[in-house]
Amino acid sequence: MPPSLFSRLFGSGPSEFKLQINTPDLTVTAQAKESLLLAALNQGIAFPYNCRVGGCGECKCRLVSGKVKELTDKSYLLSAEELKDNYILACQSLPKSDVVIEVTLREGAVSHPMVETSARIAELQPLTHDILHVRMQTEQPLAYTAGQYAELVVPDEAGTAAGKGRSYSFATAHDATRPNTVDFFIRKVPGGAFTEWLFAKAAVGQWLTLRGPYGDFCLRPSANPIVCIAGGSGLAPIKALLEQAIRDKQANRPLVILFGARTQQDLYGLDAIDQIRRNWTGRFVFEPILSNEADGSLWKGRRGLITDHVTAILGERLPDHHAYMCGPPPMIDSCVEVFTQAGMPSTQIFFDKFLDSGHAAHPTP
Ligand code: FES
């Protein structure tokens, strides 16, 4: 009998191994076909990570003993010293034996076990011409931290959730009184299979599969002033994070929100921002900045790119701020450059690059 695809890829050895993280008391089971990162996250361990596809380097850890199969080249993300010290990317490493790794776990991070659950579309509401507010009711309750995201999968014709998921940030802070309700702001991506389906065919009552939560973009406790920068549908996690800040009694921190959009028609969520303003006890500044508004329009606000204005808005205290950003990669990269050049330590800069095709899908072998 010809070997199955699985056995050709992974051999026909054991299907699960032990994964020890730092100390023997933190040992979990890792399936041969899942990454070390997924094994840890599935069991609620606060493992550092972000992209899940070998692109950010945040899941790097030292392989102390055991063998792994590495799915991608890690040399462009790790330094020569890290490579020499046997560092690997947990999201790109499948166990080939029992494995021991060392990693600095996310301090103070709340980890929620990942769930895969059916989720019914409960509400669809256009926010702009190309952004939909999608409310879903999940079959299983779901806990998450504001700033995290979930993966949505449309069932295939056979009704299974085998398809590639698209990932979207939760648009509201988790509400323990309605643990089965989740909200997303989803922007239509021309040619994007998931959003083409969503905008053309999705209807209230349809069922999808939801996996999550993922990501470690979340508000860090501190007394420092906050600058939040959102581009397009990147407003979702920023809104959630600020709602969480109000609940966590961090609303006395000075706050600047910069919301980048193309034109006035692309601005949305202003009521929600006003609601945050009403509950914010510290200094509150909100500046929408339009990059493509017609010259002769009645718009009296700021025009151009966020980087054209951020230094003037934050003033001398710019380096004291903690920056939280979500939006397209060029916007985030240019803001990071402005902040670091102005002296903001990189430990105060947090972001979630919001890729048009969604965040990364599950790493698949
Ligand atoms: Fe980004 Fe592994 S490289 S999570």
Coordinates of C-alpha atoms and ligand atoms in Angstrom, one line a residue:
M1 CA 0.0 0.0 0.0
P2 CA 1.5 3.4 -0.9
P3 CA 2.4 5.5 2.2
S4 CA -0.2 8.2 3.1
L5 CA 0.6 11.9 2.6
F6 CA 0.9 12.2 6.4
S7 CA 3.4 9.4 6.7
R8 CA 5.4 10.7 3.7
L9 CA 5.6 14.1 5.4
F10 CA 6.1 13.0 9.0
G11 CA 7.3 9.4 8.8
S12 CA 5.4 6.7 10.5
G13 CA 6.7 7.3 14.1
P14 CA 4.7 8.1 17.2
S15 CA 1.9 10.6 16.7
E16 CA 2.5 12.5 19.9
F17 CA 5.4 13.6 22.1
K18 CA 6.1 15.4 25.3
L19 CA 6.9 19.1 25.1
Q20 CA 8.6 20.5 28.2
I21 CA 8.6 24.2 28.5
N22 CA 11.3 25.5 30.8
T23 CA 10.6 23.2 33.8
P24 CA 9.3 19.6 34.1
D25 CA 6.1 20.9 35.8
L26 CA 5.3 22.6 32.5
T27 CA 5.1 19.6 30.2
V28 CA 2.3 19.2 27.6
T29 CA 1.5 16.8 24.9
A30 CA 2.4 17.8 21.4
Q31 CA 1.0 16.1 18.3
A32 CA 3.5 15.2 15.7
K33 CA 1.6 17.2 13.1
E34 CA 1.2 20.4 15.1
S35 CA 3.7 23.1 15.8
L36 CA 5.3 23.4 19.3
L37 CA 3.6 26.8 19.4
L38 CA 0.1 25.4 18.8
A39 CA 0.7 22.6 21.3
A40 CA 1.5 25.2 24.0
L41 CA -1.3 27.6 23.1
N42 CA -3.8 24.8 22.9
Q43 CA -3.1 24.1 26.5
G44 CA -3.4 27.7 27.6
I45 CA 0.4 28.5 28.0
A46 CA 1.3 32.1 27.6
F47 CA 3.8 31.5 24.9
P48 CA 5.0 34.6 23.1
Y49 CA 4.0 34.8 19.4
N50 CA 2.3 36.9 16.9
C51 CA 2.1 35.9 13.2
R52 CA 2.1 32.1 13.5
V53 CA 3.8 31.7 10.1
G54 CA 7.5 32.3 10.6
G55 CA 7.3 36.0 9.9
C56 CA 7.8 37.9 13.2
G57 CA 10.3 35.9 15.2
E58 CA 8.4 36.4 18.5
C59 CA 8.0 32.7 19.1
K60 CA 11.7 32.0 19.2
C61 CA 12.8 29.7 21.8
R62 CA 15.9 27.6 22.6
L63 CA 15.9 23.9 21.8
V64 CA 17.5 22.3 24.8
S65 CA 17.0 18.7 23.8
G66 CA 15.0 16.6 21.4
K67 CA 14.5 16.8 17.6
V68 CA 12.2 19.0 15.6
K69 CA 11.3 19.2 11.9
E70 CA 11.6 22.9 10.9
L71 CA 9.1 24.0 8.2
T72 CA 10.8 27.2 7.1
D73 CA 14.2 28.8 7.0
K74 CA 14.7 30.7 10.3
S75 CA 18.1 32.3 9.5
Y76 CA 16.6 35.6 8.3
L77 CA 14.8 36.1 11.6
L78 CA 17.4 34.9 14.1
S79 CA 20.8 36.3 14.8
A80 CA 24.0 34.3 14.3
E81 CA 24.4 33.9 18.0
E82 CA 20.8 32.6 18.4
L83 CA 21.4 30.2 15.6
K84 CA 24.5 29.0 17.3
D85 CA 22.6 28.6 20.6
N86 CA 20.1 26.3 18.9
Y87 CA 17.2 28.8 18.8
I88 CA 14.2 27.7 16.8
L89 CA 10.8 29.2 15.8
A90 CA 8.1 27.4 17.8
C91 CA 5.5 28.1 15.2
Q92 CA 7.6 26.5 12.5
S93 CA 8.8 23.5 14.4
L94 CA 7.1 20.1 14.6
P95 CA 8.2 17.6 17.2
K96 CA 10.1 14.5 16.0
S97 CA 10.8 13.3 19.6
D98 CA 10.1 14.4 23.1
V99 CA 11.4 18.0 23.3
V100 CA 12.6 20.4 25.9
I101 CA 12.7 24.1 25.1
E102 CA 13.4 27.3 27.0
V103 CA 11.4 30.5 26.4
T104 CA 10.5 33.6 28.3
L105 CA 6.7 33.3 28.7
R106 CA 4.5 36.4 28.4
E107 CA 4.6 38.0 31.8
G108 CA 1.2 38.8 33.2
A109 CA -0.5 37.8 30.0
V110 CA -3.9 36.3 30.3
S111 CA -4.0 33.1 28.3
H112 CA -7.2 31.7 27.1
P113 CA -7.5 28.2 25.7
M114 CA -8.1 28.1 22.0
V115 CA -11.5 26.8 21.0
E116 CA -13.0 25.7 17.6
T117 CA -16.7 26.3 17.6
S118 CA -19.6 26.8 15.3
A119 CA -20.6 30.5 15.1
R120 CA -23.8 31.9 13.6
I121 CA -24.0 35.3 12.0
A122 CA -26.4 37.2 14.2
E123 CA -26.1 40.7 12.7
L124 CA -24.6 42.3 9.5
Q125 CA -24.3 46.0 9.5
P126 CA -22.5 48.2 6.9
L127 CA -20.2 50.7 8.6
T128 CA -18.8 52.2 5.4
H129 CA -19.0 51.2 1.7
D130 CA -16.4 48.5 2.3
I131 CA -16.5 47.7 6.0
L132 CA -19.1 45.4 7.7
H133 CA -19.8 45.0 11.3
V134 CA -20.3 41.3 11.8
R135 CA -21.8 40.1 15.1
M136 CA -21.7 36.3 15.7
Q137 CA -23.1 34.0 18.3
T138 CA -20.7 31.1 19.1
E139 CA -21.9 27.7 20.1
Q140 CA -19.3 27.4 22.8
P141 CA -18.4 30.4 25.1
L142 CA -15.2 32.1 24.1
A143 CA -12.9 34.1 26.4
Y144 CA -10.3 36.4 24.9
T145 CA -8.3 39.5 25.7
A146 CA -9.0 42.8 23.9
G147 CA -6.6 43.1 21.0
Q148 CA -6.6 39.4 20.2
Y149 CA -8.1 37.9 17.0
A150 CA -10.0 34.9 15.8
E151 CA -10.0 32.9 12.6
L152 CA -13.3 32.6 10.6
V153 CA -13.8 29.7 8.2
V154 CA -16.7 29.2 5.8
P155 CA -17.6 25.5 5.8
D156 CA -16.9 23.8 2.5
E157 CA -19.6 22.0 0.5
A158 CA -19.2 19.0 2.7
G159 CA -20.0 21.2 5.7
T160 CA -16.5 20.8 7.2
A161 CA -14.2 23.6 8.3
A162 CA -11.2 22.4 6.4
G163 CA -10.9 25.6 4.4
K164 CA -8.3 28.3 4.9
G165 CA -9.5 30.7 7.6
R166 CA -9.3 34.5 7.6
S167 CA -8.4 36.2 10.9
Y168 CA -10.1 39.3 12.3
S169 CA -9.6 41.2 15.5
F170 CA -12.4 41.3 18.1
A171 CA -14.0 44.7 17.9
T172 CA -15.3 44.8 21.5
A173 CA -13.7 44.0 24.8
H174 CA -14.8 40.6 26.1
D175 CA -18.0 40.7 28.0
A176 CA -18.4 37.9 30.6
T177 CA -22.1 38.5 30.7
R178 CA -22.5 37.5 27.0
P179 CA -19.6 35.1 26.4
N180 CA -21.1 33.7 23.2
T181 CA -21.2 37.0 21.4
V182 CA -18.3 38.3 19.3
D183 CA -18.0 41.3 17.0
F184 CA -15.7 42.0 14.1
F185 CA -15.2 44.9 11.7
I186 CA -14.4 43.3 8.3
R187 CA -13.1 45.2 5.3
K188 CA -13.9 44.0 1.8
V189 CA -10.7 42.9 0.0
P190 CA -11.3 43.0 -3.8
G191 CA -10.7 39.5 -5.0
G192 CA -10.4 38.1 -1.5
A193 CA -12.4 34.9 -1.4
F194 CA -13.7 35.2 2.1
T195 CA -14.8 38.8 2.0
E196 CA -16.2 38.5 -1.5
W197 CA -18.4 35.7 0.0
L198 CA -19.2 37.7 3.1
F199 CA -20.3 40.9 1.2
A200 CA -22.2 39.0 -1.6
K201 CA -23.7 36.0 0.0
A202 CA -23.5 36.0 3.8
A203 CA -26.8 36.4 5.6
V204 CA -28.0 36.4 9.2
G205 CA -28.4 32.8 10.4
Q206 CA -25.5 31.3 8.4
W207 CA -23.0 29.2 10.3
L208 CA -19.2 29.5 10.1
T209 CA -16.5 28.0 12.1
L210 CA -14.5 30.2 14.5
R211 CA -11.1 29.3 16.0
G212 CA -9.3 31.4 18.6
P213 CA -8.4 33.5 20.3
Y214 CA -4.9 34.2 18.9
G215 CA -2.3 37.0 19.2
D216 CA -0.7 38.8 22.1
F217 CA -1.6 42.4 21.1
C218 CA -3.1 43.7 24.3
L219 CA -3.0 46.7 26.7
R220 CA 0.0 46.6 29.1
P221 CA -0.7 48.0 32.6
S222 CA 1.2 51.3 33.1
A223 CA 0.7 54.9 34.0
N224 CA 2.3 56.2 30.8
P225 CA 0.3 58.2 28.3
I226 CA -1.1 56.2 25.4
V227 CA -1.1 56.9 21.7
C228 CA -3.4 54.6 19.6
I229 CA -3.1 54.6 15.9
A230 CA -5.7 52.9 13.7
G231 CA -5.9 52.6 10.0
G232 CA -9.1 51.4 8.3
S233 CA -10.6 48.3 9.9
G234 CA -7.7 48.4 12.4
L235 CA -10.0 50.4 14.5
A236 CA -11.5 47.2 15.8
P237 CA -8.8 46.0 18.2
I238 CA -8.0 49.6 19.2
K239 CA -11.6 50.2 20.2
A240 CA -11.7 46.9 22.1
L241 CA -8.4 47.7 23.9
L242 CA -9.7 51.1 25.1
E243 CA -13.0 49.6 26.3
Q244 CA -10.8 47.2 28.3
A245 CA -8.7 50.0 29.6
I246 CA -11.8 51.7 31.0
R247 CA -12.8 48.4 32.8
D248 CA -9.2 48.0 34.0
K249 CA -9.2 51.4 35.6
Q250 CA -6.6 52.7 33.2
A251 CA -8.8 55.5 31.8
N252 CA -6.9 58.1 33.7
R253 CA -3.9 57.8 31.4
P254 CA -3.6 60.6 28.9
L255 CA -4.8 59.3 25.5
V256 CA -4.4 60.3 21.9
I257 CA -6.2 58.4 19.2
L258 CA -5.2 58.9 15.6
F259 CA -7.5 57.4 13.1
G260 CA -6.3 57.2 9.5
A261 CA -8.8 56.9 6.7
R262 CA -8.9 57.9 3.0
T263 CA -11.9 60.2 2.9
Q264 CA -14.8 61.3 5.2
Q265 CA -16.8 58.4 3.7
D266 CA -14.3 56.0 5.2
L267 CA -14.7 57.2 8.8
Y268 CA -16.8 55.0 11.0
G269 CA -17.1 54.0 14.7
L270 CA -17.3 57.7 15.7
D271 CA -20.1 57.0 18.2
A272 CA -18.0 54.3 19.8
I273 CA -15.1 56.6 20.1
D274 CA -17.3 59.2 21.6
Q275 CA -18.6 56.6 24.1
I276 CA -14.9 55.9 25.1
R277 CA -14.3 59.7 25.4
R278 CA -17.3 60.0 27.8
N279 CA -15.8 57.3 30.0
W280 CA -12.2 58.4 29.8
T281 CA -11.1 60.4 32.9
G282 CA -7.7 61.4 31.7
R283 CA -6.8 63.8 28.9
F284 CA -8.5 62.6 25.7
V285 CA -7.6 63.7 22.1
F286 CA -9.1 62.1 19.0
E287 CA -7.8 63.2 15.6
P288 CA -9.1 61.6 12.3
I289 CA -6.6 62.1 9.6
L290 CA -7.7 61.8 5.9
S291 CA -5.1 60.9 3.3
N292 CA -7.3 61.3 0.2
E293 CA -10.0 63.8 0.9
A294 CA -10.9 66.0 -2.1
D295 CA -9.1 69.4 -1.9
G296 CA -12.3 71.5 -2.1
S297 CA -14.3 69.5 0.4
L298 CA -15.8 70.9 3.6
W299 CA -13.4 68.8 5.8
K300 CA -11.8 71.0 8.4
G301 CA -9.7 68.3 10.1
R302 CA -6.2 67.1 9.4
R303 CA -5.2 65.8 6.0
G304 CA -2.3 63.7 4.9
L305 CA -0.6 60.8 6.6
I306 CA -0.5 60.0 10.3
T307 CA 3.3 60.4 10.3
D308 CA 2.8 64.0 9.0
H309 CA 1.1 64.9 12.2
V310 CA 2.0 62.6 15.0
T311 CA 5.1 64.4 16.2
A312 CA 3.2 67.8 16.5
I313 CA 0.2 66.2 18.2
L314 CA 2.2 64.3 20.8
G315 CA 4.7 67.1 21.4
E316 CA 7.7 66.8 23.8
R317 CA 6.2 63.9 25.7
L318 CA 6.2 61.7 22.6
P319 CA 8.9 59.3 24.0
D320 CA 6.9 58.7 27.2
H321 CA 3.9 57.3 25.3
H322 CA 3.0 53.7 24.9
A323 CA 2.0 53.2 21.3
Y324 CA -0.7 50.7 20.2
M325 CA -1.1 50.5 16.5
C326 CA -3.2 48.4 14.1
G327 CA -3.4 48.9 10.4
P328 CA -1.6 48.2 7.1
P329 CA 2.1 47.4 7.4
P330 CA 3.4 50.5 5.7
M331 CA 1.5 52.7 8.1
I332 CA 2.8 50.8 11.1
D333 CA 6.4 50.7 9.8
S334 CA 6.6 54.4 9.2
C335 CA 5.1 55.2 12.6
V336 CA 7.6 52.9 14.3
E337 CA 10.4 54.7 12.5
V338 CA 9.1 58.1 13.6
F339 CA 8.7 56.9 17.2
T340 CA 12.1 55.2 17.5
Q341 CA 13.8 58.2 16.0
A342 CA 12.1 60.4 18.5
G343 CA 13.5 58.3 21.3
M344 CA 10.5 56.1 22.2
P345 CA 11.9 52.8 23.5
S346 CA 10.9 49.8 21.4
T347 CA 9.5 48.1 24.6
Q348 CA 6.8 50.8 24.5
I349 CA 5.7 50.1 20.9
F350 CA 3.0 47.4 20.3
F351 CA 1.3 46.7 17.0
D352 CA -0.8 44.3 15.0
K353 CA -0.1 44.5 11.3
F354 CA -3.4 44.1 9.7
L355 CA -2.9 42.3 6.4
D356 CA -5.6 42.7 3.8
S357 CA -6.0 39.0 3.3
G358 CA -6.4 38.6 7.0
H359 CA -3.8 37.6 9.5
A360 CA -1.9 34.4 9.0
A361 CA -3.9 31.2 8.8
H362 CA -3.0 28.2 11.1
P363 CA 0.4 27.0 10.2
T364 CA -0.2 23.8 8.3
P365 CA 2.4 21.2 7.6
Ligands
FES1 FE1 5.8 34.8 14.2 FE2 6.5 32.3 15.0 S1 7.6 33.7 13.7 S2 4.8 33.5 15.7

